[in-house]
PDB file of C-alpha atoms in Angstrom:
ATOM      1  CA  UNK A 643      21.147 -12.206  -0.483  1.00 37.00           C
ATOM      2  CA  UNK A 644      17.924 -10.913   0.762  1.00 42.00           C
ATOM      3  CA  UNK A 645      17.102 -13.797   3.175  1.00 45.00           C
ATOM      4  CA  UNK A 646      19.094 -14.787   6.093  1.00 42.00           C
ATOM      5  CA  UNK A 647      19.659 -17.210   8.167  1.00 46.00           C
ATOM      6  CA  UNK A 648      20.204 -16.013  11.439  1.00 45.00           C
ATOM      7  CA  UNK A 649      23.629 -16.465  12.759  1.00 49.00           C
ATOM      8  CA  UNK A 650      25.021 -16.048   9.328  1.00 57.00           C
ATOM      9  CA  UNK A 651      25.361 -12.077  10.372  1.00 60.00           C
ATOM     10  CA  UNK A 652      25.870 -10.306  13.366  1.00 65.00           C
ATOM     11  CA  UNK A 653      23.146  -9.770  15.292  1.00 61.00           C
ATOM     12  CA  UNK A 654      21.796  -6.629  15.028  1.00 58.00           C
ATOM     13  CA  UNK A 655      22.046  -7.710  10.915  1.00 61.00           C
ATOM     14  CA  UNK A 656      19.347 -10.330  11.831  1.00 66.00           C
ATOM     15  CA  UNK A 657      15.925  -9.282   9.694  1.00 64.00           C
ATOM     16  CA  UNK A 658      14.016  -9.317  13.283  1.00 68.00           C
ATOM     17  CA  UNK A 659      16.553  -7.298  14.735  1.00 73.00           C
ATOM     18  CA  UNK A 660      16.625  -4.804  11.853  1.00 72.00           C
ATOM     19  CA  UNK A 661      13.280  -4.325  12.150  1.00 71.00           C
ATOM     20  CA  UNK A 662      12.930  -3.336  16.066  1.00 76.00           C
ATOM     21  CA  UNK A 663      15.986  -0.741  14.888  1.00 76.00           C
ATOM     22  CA  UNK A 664      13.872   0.629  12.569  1.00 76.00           C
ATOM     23  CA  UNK A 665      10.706   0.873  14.484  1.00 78.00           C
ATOM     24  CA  UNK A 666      12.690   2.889  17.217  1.00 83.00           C
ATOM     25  CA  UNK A 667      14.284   5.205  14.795  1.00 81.00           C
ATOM     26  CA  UNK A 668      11.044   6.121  12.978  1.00 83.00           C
ATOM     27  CA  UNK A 669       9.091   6.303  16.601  1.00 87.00           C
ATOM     28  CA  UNK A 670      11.645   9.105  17.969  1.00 89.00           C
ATOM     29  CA  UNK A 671      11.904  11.045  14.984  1.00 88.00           C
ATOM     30  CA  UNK A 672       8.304  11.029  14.718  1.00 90.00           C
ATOM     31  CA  UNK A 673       7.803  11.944  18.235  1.00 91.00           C
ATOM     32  CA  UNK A 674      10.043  15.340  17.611  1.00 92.00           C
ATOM     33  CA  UNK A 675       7.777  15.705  14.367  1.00 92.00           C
ATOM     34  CA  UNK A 676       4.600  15.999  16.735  1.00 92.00           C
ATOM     35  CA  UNK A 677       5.820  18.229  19.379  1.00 92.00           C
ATOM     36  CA  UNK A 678       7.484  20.731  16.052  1.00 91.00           C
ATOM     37  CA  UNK A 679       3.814  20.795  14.866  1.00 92.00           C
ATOM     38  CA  UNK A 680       2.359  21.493  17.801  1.00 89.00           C
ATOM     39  CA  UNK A 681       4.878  24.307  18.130  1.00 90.00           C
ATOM     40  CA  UNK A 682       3.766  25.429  14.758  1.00 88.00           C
ATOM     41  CA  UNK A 683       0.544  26.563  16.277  1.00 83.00           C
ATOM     42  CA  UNK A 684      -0.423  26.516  12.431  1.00 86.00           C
ATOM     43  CA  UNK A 685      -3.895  24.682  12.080  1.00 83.00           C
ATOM     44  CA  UNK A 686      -2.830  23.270   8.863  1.00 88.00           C
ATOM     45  CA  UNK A 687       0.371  21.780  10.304  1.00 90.00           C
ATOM     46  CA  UNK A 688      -1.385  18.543  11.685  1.00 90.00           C
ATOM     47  CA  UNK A 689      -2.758  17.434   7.920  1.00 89.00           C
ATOM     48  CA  UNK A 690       1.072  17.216   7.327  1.00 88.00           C
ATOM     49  CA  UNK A 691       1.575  14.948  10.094  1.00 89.00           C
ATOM     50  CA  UNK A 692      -1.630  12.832   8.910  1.00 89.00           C
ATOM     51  CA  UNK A 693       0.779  10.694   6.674  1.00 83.00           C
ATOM     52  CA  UNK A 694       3.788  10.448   9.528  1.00 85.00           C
ATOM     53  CA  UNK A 695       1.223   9.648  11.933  1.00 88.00           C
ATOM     54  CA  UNK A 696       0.058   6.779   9.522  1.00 84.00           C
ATOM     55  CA  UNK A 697       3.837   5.448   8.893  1.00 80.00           C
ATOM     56  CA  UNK A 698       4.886   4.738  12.736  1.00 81.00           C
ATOM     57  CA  UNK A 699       1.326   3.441  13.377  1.00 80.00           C
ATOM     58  CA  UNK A 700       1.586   0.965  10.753  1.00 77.00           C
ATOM     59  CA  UNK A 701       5.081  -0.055  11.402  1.00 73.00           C
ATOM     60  CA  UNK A 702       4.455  -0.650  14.665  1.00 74.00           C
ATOM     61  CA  UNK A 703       1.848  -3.313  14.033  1.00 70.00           C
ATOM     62  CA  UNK A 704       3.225  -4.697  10.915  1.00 65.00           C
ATOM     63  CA  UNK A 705       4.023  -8.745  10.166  1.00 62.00           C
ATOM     64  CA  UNK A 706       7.512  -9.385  10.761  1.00 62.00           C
ATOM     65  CA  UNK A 707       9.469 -11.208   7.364  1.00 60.00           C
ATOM     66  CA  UNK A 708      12.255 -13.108   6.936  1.00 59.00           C
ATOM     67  CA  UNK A 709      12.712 -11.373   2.779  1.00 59.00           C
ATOM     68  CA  UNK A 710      14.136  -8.266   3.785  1.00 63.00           C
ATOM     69  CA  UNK A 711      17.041  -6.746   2.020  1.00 65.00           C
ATOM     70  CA  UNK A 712      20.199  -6.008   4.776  1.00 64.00           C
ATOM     71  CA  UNK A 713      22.083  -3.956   2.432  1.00 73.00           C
ATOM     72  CA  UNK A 714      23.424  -0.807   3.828  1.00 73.00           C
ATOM     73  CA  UNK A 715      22.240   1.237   0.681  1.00 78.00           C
ATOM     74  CA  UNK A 716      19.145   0.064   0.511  1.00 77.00           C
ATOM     75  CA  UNK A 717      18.330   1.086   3.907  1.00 77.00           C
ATOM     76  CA  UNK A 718      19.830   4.280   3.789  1.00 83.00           C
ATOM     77  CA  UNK A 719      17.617   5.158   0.612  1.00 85.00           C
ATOM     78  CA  UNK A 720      14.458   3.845   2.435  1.00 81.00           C
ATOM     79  CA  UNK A 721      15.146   5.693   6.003  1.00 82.00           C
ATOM     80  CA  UNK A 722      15.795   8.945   3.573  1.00 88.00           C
ATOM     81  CA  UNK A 723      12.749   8.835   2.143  1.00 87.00           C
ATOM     82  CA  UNK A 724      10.588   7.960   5.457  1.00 84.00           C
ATOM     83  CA  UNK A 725      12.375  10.366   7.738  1.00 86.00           C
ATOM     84  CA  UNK A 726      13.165  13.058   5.421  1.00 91.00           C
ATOM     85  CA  UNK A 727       9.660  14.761   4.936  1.00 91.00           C
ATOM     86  CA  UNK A 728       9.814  15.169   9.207  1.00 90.00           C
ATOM     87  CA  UNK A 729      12.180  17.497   8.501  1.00 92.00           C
ATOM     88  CA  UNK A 730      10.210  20.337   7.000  1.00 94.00           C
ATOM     89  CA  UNK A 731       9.618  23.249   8.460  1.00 93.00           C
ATOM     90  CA  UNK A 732       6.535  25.263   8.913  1.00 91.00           C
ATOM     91  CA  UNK A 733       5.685  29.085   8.171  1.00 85.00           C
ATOM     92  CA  UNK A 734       2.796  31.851   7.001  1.00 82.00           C
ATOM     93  CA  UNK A 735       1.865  31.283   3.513  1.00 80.00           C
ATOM     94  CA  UNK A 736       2.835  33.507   0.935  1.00 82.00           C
ATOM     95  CA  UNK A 737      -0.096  32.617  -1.224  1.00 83.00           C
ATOM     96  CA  UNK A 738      -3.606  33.021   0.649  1.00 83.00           C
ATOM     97  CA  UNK A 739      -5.180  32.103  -2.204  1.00 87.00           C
ATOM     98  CA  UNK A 740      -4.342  28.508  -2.877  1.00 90.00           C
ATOM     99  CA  UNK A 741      -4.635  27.996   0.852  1.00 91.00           C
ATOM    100  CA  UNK A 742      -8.041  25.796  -0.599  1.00 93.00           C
ATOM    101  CA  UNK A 743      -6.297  24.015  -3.086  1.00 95.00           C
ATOM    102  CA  UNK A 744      -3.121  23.182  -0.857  1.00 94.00           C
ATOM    103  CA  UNK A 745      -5.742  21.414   1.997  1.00 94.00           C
ATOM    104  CA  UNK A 746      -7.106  19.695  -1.116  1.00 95.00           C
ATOM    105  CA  UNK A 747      -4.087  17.938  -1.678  1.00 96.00           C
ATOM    106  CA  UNK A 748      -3.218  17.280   1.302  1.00 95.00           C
ATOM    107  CA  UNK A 749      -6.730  16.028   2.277  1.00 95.00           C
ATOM    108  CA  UNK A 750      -6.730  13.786  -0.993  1.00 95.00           C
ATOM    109  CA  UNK A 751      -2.475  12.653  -0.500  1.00 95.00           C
ATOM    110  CA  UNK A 752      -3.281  11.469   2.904  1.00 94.00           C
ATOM    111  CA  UNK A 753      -6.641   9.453   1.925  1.00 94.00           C
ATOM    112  CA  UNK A 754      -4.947   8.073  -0.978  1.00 94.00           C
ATOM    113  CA  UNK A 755      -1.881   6.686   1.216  1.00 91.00           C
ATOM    114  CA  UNK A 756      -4.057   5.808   4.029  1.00 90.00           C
ATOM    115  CA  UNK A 757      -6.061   3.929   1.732  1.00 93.00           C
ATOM    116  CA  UNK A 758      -3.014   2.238   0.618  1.00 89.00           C
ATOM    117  CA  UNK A 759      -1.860   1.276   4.046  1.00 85.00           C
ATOM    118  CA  UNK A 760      -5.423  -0.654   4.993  1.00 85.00           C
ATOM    119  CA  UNK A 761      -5.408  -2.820   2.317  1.00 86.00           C
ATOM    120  CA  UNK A 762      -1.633  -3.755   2.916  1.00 78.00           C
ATOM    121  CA  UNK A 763      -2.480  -3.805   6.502  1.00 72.00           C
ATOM    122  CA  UNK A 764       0.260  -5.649   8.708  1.00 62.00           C
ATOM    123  CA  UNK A 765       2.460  -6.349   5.078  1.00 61.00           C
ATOM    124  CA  UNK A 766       3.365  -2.775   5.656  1.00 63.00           C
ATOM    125  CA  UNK A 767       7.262  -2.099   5.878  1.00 60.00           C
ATOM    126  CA  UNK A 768       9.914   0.597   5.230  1.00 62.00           C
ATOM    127  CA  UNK A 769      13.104  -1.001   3.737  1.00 61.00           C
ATOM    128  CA  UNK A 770      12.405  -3.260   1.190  1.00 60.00           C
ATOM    129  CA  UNK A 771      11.143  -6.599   2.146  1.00 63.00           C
ATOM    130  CA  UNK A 772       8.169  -9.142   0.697  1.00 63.00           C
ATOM    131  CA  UNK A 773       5.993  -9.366   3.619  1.00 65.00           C
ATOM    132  CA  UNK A 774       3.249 -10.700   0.907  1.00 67.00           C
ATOM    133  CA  UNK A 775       1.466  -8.662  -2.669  1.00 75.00           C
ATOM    134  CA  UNK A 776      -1.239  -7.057  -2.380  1.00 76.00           C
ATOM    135  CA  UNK A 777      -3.119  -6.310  -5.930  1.00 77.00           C
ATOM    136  CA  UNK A 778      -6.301  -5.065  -4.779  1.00 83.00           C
ATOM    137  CA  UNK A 779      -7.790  -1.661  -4.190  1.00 88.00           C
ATOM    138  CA  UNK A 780      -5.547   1.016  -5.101  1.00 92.00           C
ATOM    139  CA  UNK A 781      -2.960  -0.852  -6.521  1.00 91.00           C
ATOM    140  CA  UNK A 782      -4.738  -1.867  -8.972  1.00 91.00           C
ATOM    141  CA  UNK A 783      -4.089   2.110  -9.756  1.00 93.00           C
ATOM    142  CA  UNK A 784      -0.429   2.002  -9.848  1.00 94.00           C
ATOM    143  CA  UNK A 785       1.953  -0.267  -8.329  1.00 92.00           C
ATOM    144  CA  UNK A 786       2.915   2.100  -5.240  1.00 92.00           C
ATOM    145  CA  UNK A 787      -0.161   4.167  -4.497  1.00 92.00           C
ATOM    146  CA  UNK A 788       1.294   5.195  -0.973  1.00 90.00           C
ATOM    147  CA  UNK A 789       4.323   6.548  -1.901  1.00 92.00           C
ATOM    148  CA  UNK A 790       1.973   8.064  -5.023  1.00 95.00           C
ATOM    149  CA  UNK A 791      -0.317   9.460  -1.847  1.00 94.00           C
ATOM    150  CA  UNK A 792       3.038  10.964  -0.139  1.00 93.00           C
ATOM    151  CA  UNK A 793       3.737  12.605  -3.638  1.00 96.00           C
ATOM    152  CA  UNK A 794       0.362  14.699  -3.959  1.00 96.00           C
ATOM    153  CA  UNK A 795       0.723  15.591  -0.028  1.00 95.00           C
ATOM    154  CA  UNK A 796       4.529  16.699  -0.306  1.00 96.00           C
ATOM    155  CA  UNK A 797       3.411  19.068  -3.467  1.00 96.00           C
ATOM    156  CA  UNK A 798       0.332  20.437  -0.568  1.00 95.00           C
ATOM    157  CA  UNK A 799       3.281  21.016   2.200  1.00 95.00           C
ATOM    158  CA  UNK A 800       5.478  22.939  -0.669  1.00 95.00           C
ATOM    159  CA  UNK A 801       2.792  24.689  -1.923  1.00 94.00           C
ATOM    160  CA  UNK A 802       1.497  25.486   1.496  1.00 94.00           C
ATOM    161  CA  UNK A 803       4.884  26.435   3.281  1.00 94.00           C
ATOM    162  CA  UNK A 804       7.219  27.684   0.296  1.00 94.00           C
ATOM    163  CA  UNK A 805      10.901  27.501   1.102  1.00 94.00           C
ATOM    164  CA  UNK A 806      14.414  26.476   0.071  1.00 95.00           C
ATOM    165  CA  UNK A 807      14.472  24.362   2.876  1.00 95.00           C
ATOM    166  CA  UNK A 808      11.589  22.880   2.489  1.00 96.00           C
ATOM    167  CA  UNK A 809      12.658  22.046  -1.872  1.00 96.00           C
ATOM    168  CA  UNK A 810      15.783  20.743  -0.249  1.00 97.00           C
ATOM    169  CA  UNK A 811      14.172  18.329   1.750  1.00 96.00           C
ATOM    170  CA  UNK A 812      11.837  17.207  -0.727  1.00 96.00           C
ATOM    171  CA  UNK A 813      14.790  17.255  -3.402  1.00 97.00           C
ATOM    172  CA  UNK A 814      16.705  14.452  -1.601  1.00 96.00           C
ATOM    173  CA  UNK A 815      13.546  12.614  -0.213  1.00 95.00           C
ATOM    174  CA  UNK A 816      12.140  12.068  -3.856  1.00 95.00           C
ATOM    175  CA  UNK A 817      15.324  10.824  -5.631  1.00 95.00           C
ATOM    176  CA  UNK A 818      15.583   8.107  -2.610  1.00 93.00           C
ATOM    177  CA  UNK A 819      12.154   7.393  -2.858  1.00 92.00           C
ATOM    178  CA  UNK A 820      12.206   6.739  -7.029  1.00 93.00           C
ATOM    179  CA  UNK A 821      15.411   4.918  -6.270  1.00 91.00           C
ATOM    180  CA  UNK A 822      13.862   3.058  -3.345  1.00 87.00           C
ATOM    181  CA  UNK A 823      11.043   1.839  -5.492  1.00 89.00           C
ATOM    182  CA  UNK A 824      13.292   0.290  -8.055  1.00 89.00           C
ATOM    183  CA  UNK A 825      15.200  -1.337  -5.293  1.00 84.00           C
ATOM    184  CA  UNK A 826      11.442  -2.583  -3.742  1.00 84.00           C
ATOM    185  CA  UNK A 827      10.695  -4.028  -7.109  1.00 87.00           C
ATOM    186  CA  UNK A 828      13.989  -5.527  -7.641  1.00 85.00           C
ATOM    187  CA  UNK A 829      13.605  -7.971  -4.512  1.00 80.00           C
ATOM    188  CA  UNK A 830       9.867  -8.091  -4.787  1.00 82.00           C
ATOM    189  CA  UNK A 831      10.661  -9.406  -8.638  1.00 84.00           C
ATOM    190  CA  UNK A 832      11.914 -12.776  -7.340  1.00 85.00           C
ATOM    191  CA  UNK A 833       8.451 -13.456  -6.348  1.00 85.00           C
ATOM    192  CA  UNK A 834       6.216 -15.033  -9.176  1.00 89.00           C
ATOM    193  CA  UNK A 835       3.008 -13.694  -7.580  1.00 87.00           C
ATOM    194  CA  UNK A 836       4.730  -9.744  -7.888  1.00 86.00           C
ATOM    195  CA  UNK A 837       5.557 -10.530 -11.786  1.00 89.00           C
ATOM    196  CA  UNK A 838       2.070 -11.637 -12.225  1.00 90.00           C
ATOM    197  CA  UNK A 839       0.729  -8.504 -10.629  1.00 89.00           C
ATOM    198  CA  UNK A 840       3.209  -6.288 -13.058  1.00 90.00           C
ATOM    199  CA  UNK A 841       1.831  -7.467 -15.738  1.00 90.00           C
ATOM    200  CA  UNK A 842      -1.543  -5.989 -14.753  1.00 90.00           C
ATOM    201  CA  UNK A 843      -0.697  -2.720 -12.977  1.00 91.00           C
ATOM    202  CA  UNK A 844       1.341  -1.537 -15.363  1.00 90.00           C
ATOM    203  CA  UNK A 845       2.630   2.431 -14.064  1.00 93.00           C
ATOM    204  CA  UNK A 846       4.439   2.549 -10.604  1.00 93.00           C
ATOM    205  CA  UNK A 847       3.491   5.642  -9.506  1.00 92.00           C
ATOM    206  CA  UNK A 848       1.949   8.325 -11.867  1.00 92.00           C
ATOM    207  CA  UNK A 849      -0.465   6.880 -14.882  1.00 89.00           C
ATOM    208  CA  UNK A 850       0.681   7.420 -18.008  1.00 87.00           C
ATOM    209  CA  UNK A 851       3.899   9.293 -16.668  1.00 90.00           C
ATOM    210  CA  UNK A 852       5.952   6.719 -14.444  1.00 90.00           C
TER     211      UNK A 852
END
């Protein structure tokens, strides 16, 4: 079940309680984030942290729900694929060249998610929950245009800071994100209103690919 009634489950199962955990594990992991990037003493490093930045912002402030799946999986997956990209590290660029095009992705990837988060505003949320659909602005794009705006940054960070590290991370934090999004759309399926609004943004999160 995806809604519960509290005392039903222990407490810190309770959907409010799950979400203060969750706002205090993002908040010190993105704290450590900050002070790496400042350490980086890389100019570039703080468009990286634009989108990270945006995430603990917006879950601080967001409308608590009720719908939120307590499954163990299902918040692993979605914790993997918030926390994951904090975990890259910085370094000199190999490639000089594309230095341009790598800020242009970043610089478009963090508009694009930003953009996102405003018009979901306080419905904002990391493990899958309904906290209300939004069909306006950019989803009527693609169904996920944030985690579509974390996509085109994460190819600027790769392509900016090249390493095996840095594919690793980006390896696990994009096969819990696609499986994330199914389980999003799974529990966001039992509301009519997010059926309705499949039927008219048809891709998830690339046009014409996926």
């Amino acid at each position: 079940a995806v809604s519960i009634e509290p005392g039903l489950v222990p407490f810190w199962r309770q959907p409010r309680v799950l979400d203060r955990i969750e706002q205090a594990g993002i908040l010190v992991l993105w704290s450590w984030f900050i002070f790496r990037v400042g350490a980086a003493h890389d100019p570039f490093a703080w468009l990286a942290a634009v989108s990270e930045t945006s995430v603990a912002l917006f879950t601080l402030v967001r409308r608590p729900t009720a719908a939120i799946s307590v499954r163990l999986g299902d918040w692993l997956l979605a914790m993997t694929a918030t926390l994951g990209p904090m975990l890259i590290v910085f370094g000199h660029s190999p490639w000089p060249q594309v230095t341009n095009v790598c800020i242009g992705l970043l610089l478009c990837g963090n508009l694009f998610q930003i953009w996102a988060k405003l018009t979901l505003r306080r419905s904002f949320g990391v493990a899958p929950a309904n906290r209300g659909v939004k069909a306006g602005g950019p989803y009527r794009l693609v169904r996920h245009p944030m985690y579509a705006g974390y996509l085109i940054t994460h190819l600027g960070v790769l392509l900016m800071w090249p390493s095996l590290t840095n594919l690793a991370v980006y390896a696990v934090v994009w096969t819990a994100q696609i499986l994330r999004l199914r389980k999003e759309e799974e529990l966001l399926g039992q509301d009519p209103a997010y059926r309705a609004f499949m039927t008219k943004t048809r891709w998830r999160l690339v046009p014409g690919v996926f």
